[in-house]
């Protein structure tokens, strides 16, 4: 995002000297930014902070409003504290001073790696949600449920099928194995407690049937 063809060409040369394969489009208006975003996906956006009719922060707001998480790097002659805070709040990833443009390849490569990590995390979370949704459907059909506990016995999460099977309002679900014991049949509590302690001590799987 740059109103000067010469400045854009300089930034491209710096990136190429840094070993990056650069394919780019130069835009300098809000309409042009929106158009570029709609035509294809981009690996990154590099924007001049100050332009006569348009600013880097204007471009940043458009990019983030589109839902894009691509690295956004501002190039500026100076970076004042107020501008830095404003840009970071709006979603900028980093700044590069025009007096130190040689940093641009290093900054861009780092931000591209971090963007790839974020994309992988989102994909992993999506797959996990898909898997859990499928598990919940299967458990509902089979009248089964599960609960996942932490190392201290705290309840981290449970299937949507669990509260109905226990006859509980979801808001009244136990928060830990200690509270869970209150719902276990009195004759089975000691066995459950002993089995849980042994499993924690030996780090081994244990199977146990008990009543509510």
mmCIF file of C-alpha atoms in Angstrom:
data_model
loop_
_atom_site.group_PDB
_atom_site.id
_atom_site.type_symbol
_atom_site.label_atom_id
_atom_site.label_comp_id
_atom_site.label_asym_id
_atom_site.label_seq_id
_atom_site.Cartn_x
_atom_site.Cartn_y
_atom_site.Cartn_z
ATOM 1 C CA UNK A 1 0.000 0.000 0.000
ATOM 2 C CA UNK A 2 2.109 2.867 -1.321
ATOM 3 C CA UNK A 3 1.428 6.009 -3.344
ATOM 4 C CA UNK A 4 5.004 6.191 -4.670
ATOM 5 C CA UNK A 5 6.032 3.750 -7.397
ATOM 6 C CA UNK A 6 9.686 4.376 -6.570
ATOM 7 C CA UNK A 7 9.235 3.620 -2.856
ATOM 8 C CA UNK A 8 7.290 0.460 -3.671
ATOM 9 C CA UNK A 9 10.014 -0.670 -6.075
ATOM 10 C CA UNK A 10 12.648 -0.010 -3.413
ATOM 11 C CA UNK A 11 10.803 -2.175 -0.869
ATOM 12 C CA UNK A 12 10.503 -4.965 -3.440
ATOM 13 C CA UNK A 13 14.235 -4.806 -4.213
ATOM 14 C CA UNK A 14 15.063 -4.986 -0.503
ATOM 15 C CA UNK A 15 12.866 -8.088 -0.133
ATOM 16 C CA UNK A 16 14.406 -9.704 -3.215
ATOM 17 C CA UNK A 17 17.923 -9.035 -1.921
ATOM 18 C CA UNK A 18 16.767 -10.750 1.278
ATOM 19 C CA UNK A 19 16.058 -13.911 -0.732
ATOM 20 C CA UNK A 20 12.273 -13.595 -1.029
ATOM 21 C CA UNK A 21 10.323 -14.382 -4.193
ATOM 22 C CA UNK A 22 8.126 -11.296 -4.517
ATOM 23 C CA UNK A 23 4.916 -11.005 -6.510
ATOM 24 C CA UNK A 24 3.015 -7.876 -5.595
ATOM 25 C CA UNK A 25 0.317 -5.371 -6.437
ATOM 26 C CA UNK A 26 0.656 -1.697 -5.525
ATOM 27 C CA UNK A 27 -2.504 0.047 -4.307
ATOM 28 C CA UNK A 28 -2.991 3.472 -2.760
ATOM 29 C CA UNK A 29 -6.729 3.978 -2.142
ATOM 30 C CA UNK A 30 -9.358 2.324 0.024
ATOM 31 C CA UNK A 31 -11.186 1.101 -3.081
ATOM 32 C CA UNK A 32 -8.019 -0.413 -4.524
ATOM 33 C CA UNK A 33 -7.201 -2.178 -1.235
ATOM 34 C CA UNK A 34 -10.698 -3.700 -1.100
ATOM 35 C CA UNK A 35 -10.410 -4.746 -4.726
ATOM 36 C CA UNK A 36 -7.051 -6.459 -4.204
ATOM 37 C CA UNK A 37 -8.397 -8.326 -1.183
ATOM 38 C CA UNK A 38 -11.460 -9.516 -3.099
ATOM 39 C CA UNK A 39 -9.523 -10.772 -6.137
ATOM 40 C CA UNK A 40 -7.160 -13.162 -4.353
ATOM 41 C CA UNK A 41 -5.559 -14.083 -1.051
ATOM 42 C CA UNK A 42 -2.254 -12.497 -0.002
ATOM 43 C CA UNK A 43 0.668 -13.645 2.117
ATOM 44 C CA UNK A 44 1.232 -10.194 3.630
ATOM 45 C CA UNK A 45 0.433 -6.498 3.400
ATOM 46 C CA UNK A 46 3.164 -3.863 3.598
ATOM 47 C CA UNK A 47 1.918 -0.309 3.914
ATOM 48 C CA UNK A 48 3.436 3.151 4.007
ATOM 49 C CA UNK A 49 2.191 4.875 7.128
ATOM 50 C CA UNK A 50 1.651 8.316 5.589
ATOM 51 C CA UNK A 51 0.257 9.026 2.123
ATOM 52 C CA UNK A 52 -1.443 12.188 0.857
ATOM 53 C CA UNK A 53 -5.022 10.860 0.584
ATOM 54 C CA UNK A 54 -4.793 7.573 2.487
ATOM 55 C CA UNK A 55 -2.889 6.164 5.464
ATOM 56 C CA UNK A 56 -1.460 2.818 6.452
ATOM 57 C CA UNK A 57 -3.877 2.689 9.383
ATOM 58 C CA UNK A 58 -6.791 3.169 6.956
ATOM 59 C CA UNK A 59 -5.506 0.181 4.995
ATOM 60 C CA UNK A 60 -5.020 -1.810 8.177
ATOM 61 C CA UNK A 61 -8.619 -1.287 9.247
ATOM 62 C CA UNK A 62 -9.853 -2.429 5.823
ATOM 63 C CA UNK A 63 -7.671 -5.559 5.888
ATOM 64 C CA UNK A 64 -8.745 -6.573 9.383
ATOM 65 C CA UNK A 65 -12.411 -5.768 8.672
ATOM 66 C CA UNK A 66 -12.232 -8.247 5.787
ATOM 67 C CA UNK A 67 -11.423 -11.001 8.287
ATOM 68 C CA UNK A 68 -7.907 -11.500 6.944
ATOM 69 C CA UNK A 69 -5.198 -12.491 9.436
ATOM 70 C CA UNK A 70 -2.274 -11.850 7.056
ATOM 71 C CA UNK A 71 0.817 -10.129 8.477
ATOM 72 C CA UNK A 72 0.484 -6.357 8.209
ATOM 73 C CA UNK A 73 3.730 -4.383 8.361
ATOM 74 C CA UNK A 74 3.847 -0.598 8.477
ATOM 75 C CA UNK A 75 6.743 1.362 6.996
ATOM 76 C CA UNK A 76 7.222 4.762 8.586
ATOM 77 C CA UNK A 77 9.733 7.559 8.797
ATOM 78 C CA UNK A 78 9.202 7.689 12.555
ATOM 79 C CA UNK A 79 7.244 5.606 15.026
ATOM 80 C CA UNK A 80 5.803 7.674 17.844
ATOM 81 C CA UNK A 81 4.451 5.970 20.934
ATOM 82 C CA UNK A 82 0.874 7.111 20.280
ATOM 83 C CA UNK A 83 0.950 5.887 16.673
ATOM 84 C CA UNK A 84 2.506 2.579 17.721
ATOM 85 C CA UNK A 85 -0.212 1.932 20.315
ATOM 86 C CA UNK A 86 -2.948 2.870 17.858
ATOM 87 C CA UNK A 87 -1.544 0.594 15.151
ATOM 88 C CA UNK A 88 -1.051 -2.392 17.434
ATOM 89 C CA UNK A 89 -4.623 -2.041 18.741
ATOM 90 C CA UNK A 90 -5.849 -2.000 15.141
ATOM 91 C CA UNK A 91 -3.969 -5.227 14.404
ATOM 92 C CA UNK A 92 -0.589 -4.248 12.932
ATOM 93 C CA UNK A 93 2.104 -6.905 13.336
ATOM 94 C CA UNK A 94 5.253 -4.777 13.188
ATOM 95 C CA UNK A 95 6.902 -1.518 12.081
ATOM 96 C CA UNK A 96 9.945 -0.948 9.916
ATOM 97 C CA UNK A 97 11.608 2.444 9.789
ATOM 98 C CA UNK A 98 12.462 3.832 6.351
ATOM 99 C CA UNK A 99 15.947 4.541 7.677
ATOM 100 C CA UNK A 100 16.375 0.817 8.413
ATOM 101 C CA UNK A 101 14.541 -0.805 5.508
ATOM 102 C CA UNK A 102 17.084 -3.639 5.455
ATOM 103 C CA UNK A 103 15.113 -5.142 8.393
ATOM 104 C CA UNK A 104 12.082 -5.693 6.165
ATOM 105 C CA UNK A 105 12.952 -9.224 4.871
ATOM 106 C CA UNK A 106 13.736 -10.475 8.379
ATOM 107 C CA UNK A 107 10.526 -8.986 9.808
ATOM 108 C CA UNK A 108 8.394 -10.330 6.960
ATOM 109 C CA UNK A 109 9.832 -13.860 7.162
ATOM 110 C CA UNK A 110 9.206 -13.959 10.918
ATOM 111 C CA UNK A 111 5.631 -12.764 10.526
ATOM 112 C CA UNK A 112 4.984 -15.281 7.733
ATOM 113 C CA UNK A 113 6.159 -18.108 10.008
ATOM 114 C CA UNK A 114 3.917 -16.907 12.826
ATOM 115 C CA UNK A 115 0.956 -16.573 10.433
ATOM 116 C CA UNK A 116 1.516 -20.167 9.300
ATOM 117 C CA UNK A 117 1.548 -21.282 12.945
ATOM 118 C CA UNK A 118 -1.736 -19.451 13.581
ATOM 119 C CA UNK A 119 -3.312 -21.036 10.506
ATOM 120 C CA UNK A 120 -2.194 -24.495 11.659
ATOM 121 C CA UNK A 121 -3.645 -23.843 15.121
ATOM 122 C CA UNK A 122 -6.984 -22.751 13.614
ATOM 123 C CA UNK A 123 -7.088 -25.854 11.425
ATOM 124 C CA UNK A 124 -6.281 -28.096 14.406
ATOM 125 C CA UNK A 125 -9.015 -26.475 16.489
ATOM 126 C CA UNK A 126 -11.507 -26.844 13.624
ATOM 127 C CA UNK A 127 -10.690 -30.551 13.256
ATOM 128 C CA UNK A 128 -10.987 -31.001 17.013
ATOM 129 C CA UNK A 129 -14.423 -29.353 17.058
ATOM 130 C CA UNK A 130 -15.523 -31.522 14.134
ATOM 131 C CA UNK A 131 -14.303 -34.636 15.939
ATOM 132 C CA UNK A 132 -15.995 -33.650 19.194
ATOM 133 C CA UNK A 133 -19.256 -32.876 17.355
ATOM 134 C CA UNK A 134 -19.187 -36.335 15.780
ATOM 135 C CA UNK A 135 -18.421 -37.936 19.136
ATOM 136 C CA UNK A 136 -21.296 -36.070 20.787
ATOM 137 C CA UNK A 137 -23.725 -37.227 18.101
ATOM 138 C CA UNK A 138 -22.595 -40.843 18.503
ATOM 139 C CA UNK A 139 -22.788 -40.651 22.299
ATOM 140 C CA UNK A 140 -26.269 -39.155 22.195
ATOM 141 C CA UNK A 141 -27.485 -42.012 20.003
ATOM 142 C CA UNK A 142 -25.865 -44.650 22.251
ATOM 143 C CA UNK A 143 -26.771 -42.892 25.526
ATOM 144 C CA UNK A 144 -23.093 -42.493 26.412
ATOM 145 C CA UNK A 145 -21.097 -39.575 27.782
ATOM 146 C CA UNK A 146 -17.570 -38.556 28.745
ATOM 147 C CA UNK A 147 -15.795 -36.115 31.043
ATOM 148 C CA UNK A 148 -12.164 -34.934 30.838
ATOM 149 C CA UNK A 149 -10.379 -34.101 34.080
ATOM 150 C CA UNK A 150 -7.129 -32.305 34.839
ATOM 151 C CA UNK A 151 -4.206 -33.655 36.887
ATOM 152 C CA UNK A 152 -5.701 -32.338 40.144
ATOM 153 C CA UNK A 153 -9.120 -33.826 39.448
ATOM 154 C CA UNK A 154 -10.661 -30.620 38.110
ATOM 155 C CA UNK A 155 -13.310 -31.072 35.416
ATOM 156 C CA UNK A 156 -11.996 -29.428 32.229
ATOM 157 C CA UNK A 157 -14.909 -30.236 29.915
ATOM 158 C CA UNK A 158 -17.567 -32.848 29.304
ATOM 159 C CA UNK A 159 -19.904 -34.003 26.566
ATOM 160 C CA UNK A 160 -23.311 -32.376 26.198
ATOM 161 C CA UNK A 161 -24.795 -35.813 26.842
ATOM 162 C CA UNK A 162 -23.453 -36.052 30.393
ATOM 163 C CA UNK A 163 -25.774 -33.703 32.380
ATOM 164 C CA UNK A 164 -28.976 -35.298 30.979
ATOM 165 C CA UNK A 165 -27.676 -38.798 31.763
ATOM 166 C CA UNK A 166 -27.010 -37.693 35.349
ATOM 167 C CA UNK A 167 -30.304 -35.846 35.590
ATOM 168 C CA UNK A 168 -28.508 -32.542 36.221
ATOM 169 C CA UNK A 169 -28.849 -29.026 34.910
ATOM 170 C CA UNK A 170 -25.575 -28.265 33.023
ATOM 171 C CA UNK A 171 -25.028 -25.319 35.402
ATOM 172 C CA UNK A 172 -25.066 -27.751 38.343
ATOM 173 C CA UNK A 173 -22.388 -30.076 36.965
ATOM 174 C CA UNK A 174 -19.641 -31.016 39.458
ATOM 175 C CA UNK A 175 -16.442 -29.001 39.108
ATOM 176 C CA UNK A 176 -14.093 -31.767 40.281
ATOM 177 C CA UNK A 177 -13.865 -35.473 41.091
ATOM 178 C CA UNK A 178 -14.370 -34.559 44.750
ATOM 179 C CA UNK A 179 -17.779 -33.057 43.926
ATOM 180 C CA UNK A 180 -18.472 -35.954 41.559
ATOM 181 C CA UNK A 181 -18.262 -38.379 44.464
ATOM 182 C CA UNK A 182 -21.336 -36.772 45.996
ATOM 183 C CA UNK A 183 -23.365 -38.133 43.072
ATOM 184 C CA UNK A 184 -21.929 -41.655 43.308
ATOM 185 C CA UNK A 185 -23.873 -44.392 45.128
ATOM 186 C CA UNK A 186 -22.633 -44.440 48.776
ATOM 187 C CA UNK A 187 -21.639 -48.100 48.519
ATOM 188 C CA UNK A 188 -19.392 -47.397 45.498
ATOM 189 C CA UNK A 189 -17.609 -44.226 46.641
ATOM 190 C CA UNK A 190 -14.694 -45.874 48.448
ATOM 191 C CA UNK A 191 -13.914 -48.104 45.467
ATOM 192 C CA UNK A 192 -13.991 -45.173 43.026
ATOM 193 C CA UNK A 193 -11.787 -43.051 45.283
ATOM 194 C CA UNK A 194 -9.216 -45.853 45.734
ATOM 195 C CA UNK A 195 -9.133 -46.630 42.004
ATOM 196 C CA UNK A 196 -8.670 -42.967 41.057
ATOM 197 C CA UNK A 197 -5.811 -42.554 43.550
ATOM 198 C CA UNK A 198 -4.100 -45.690 42.238
ATOM 199 C CA UNK A 199 -4.457 -44.548 38.631
ATOM 200 C CA UNK A 200 -2.908 -41.169 39.477
ATOM 201 C CA UNK A 201 -0.054 -42.818 41.410
ATOM 202 C CA UNK A 202 0.827 -45.361 38.702
ATOM 203 C CA UNK A 203 -0.086 -43.205 35.666
ATOM 204 C CA UNK A 204 -1.969 -46.214 34.326
ATOM 205 C CA UNK A 205 -5.447 -46.724 32.928
ATOM 206 C CA UNK A 206 -8.017 -48.267 35.285
ATOM 207 C CA UNK A 207 -11.519 -49.524 34.555
ATOM 208 C CA UNK A 208 -14.299 -49.412 37.097
ATOM 209 C CA UNK A 209 -18.074 -49.735 37.130
ATOM 210 C CA UNK A 210 -20.074 -47.812 39.726
ATOM 211 C CA UNK A 211 -23.553 -46.474 40.272
ATOM 212 C CA UNK A 212 -25.046 -43.018 40.652
#
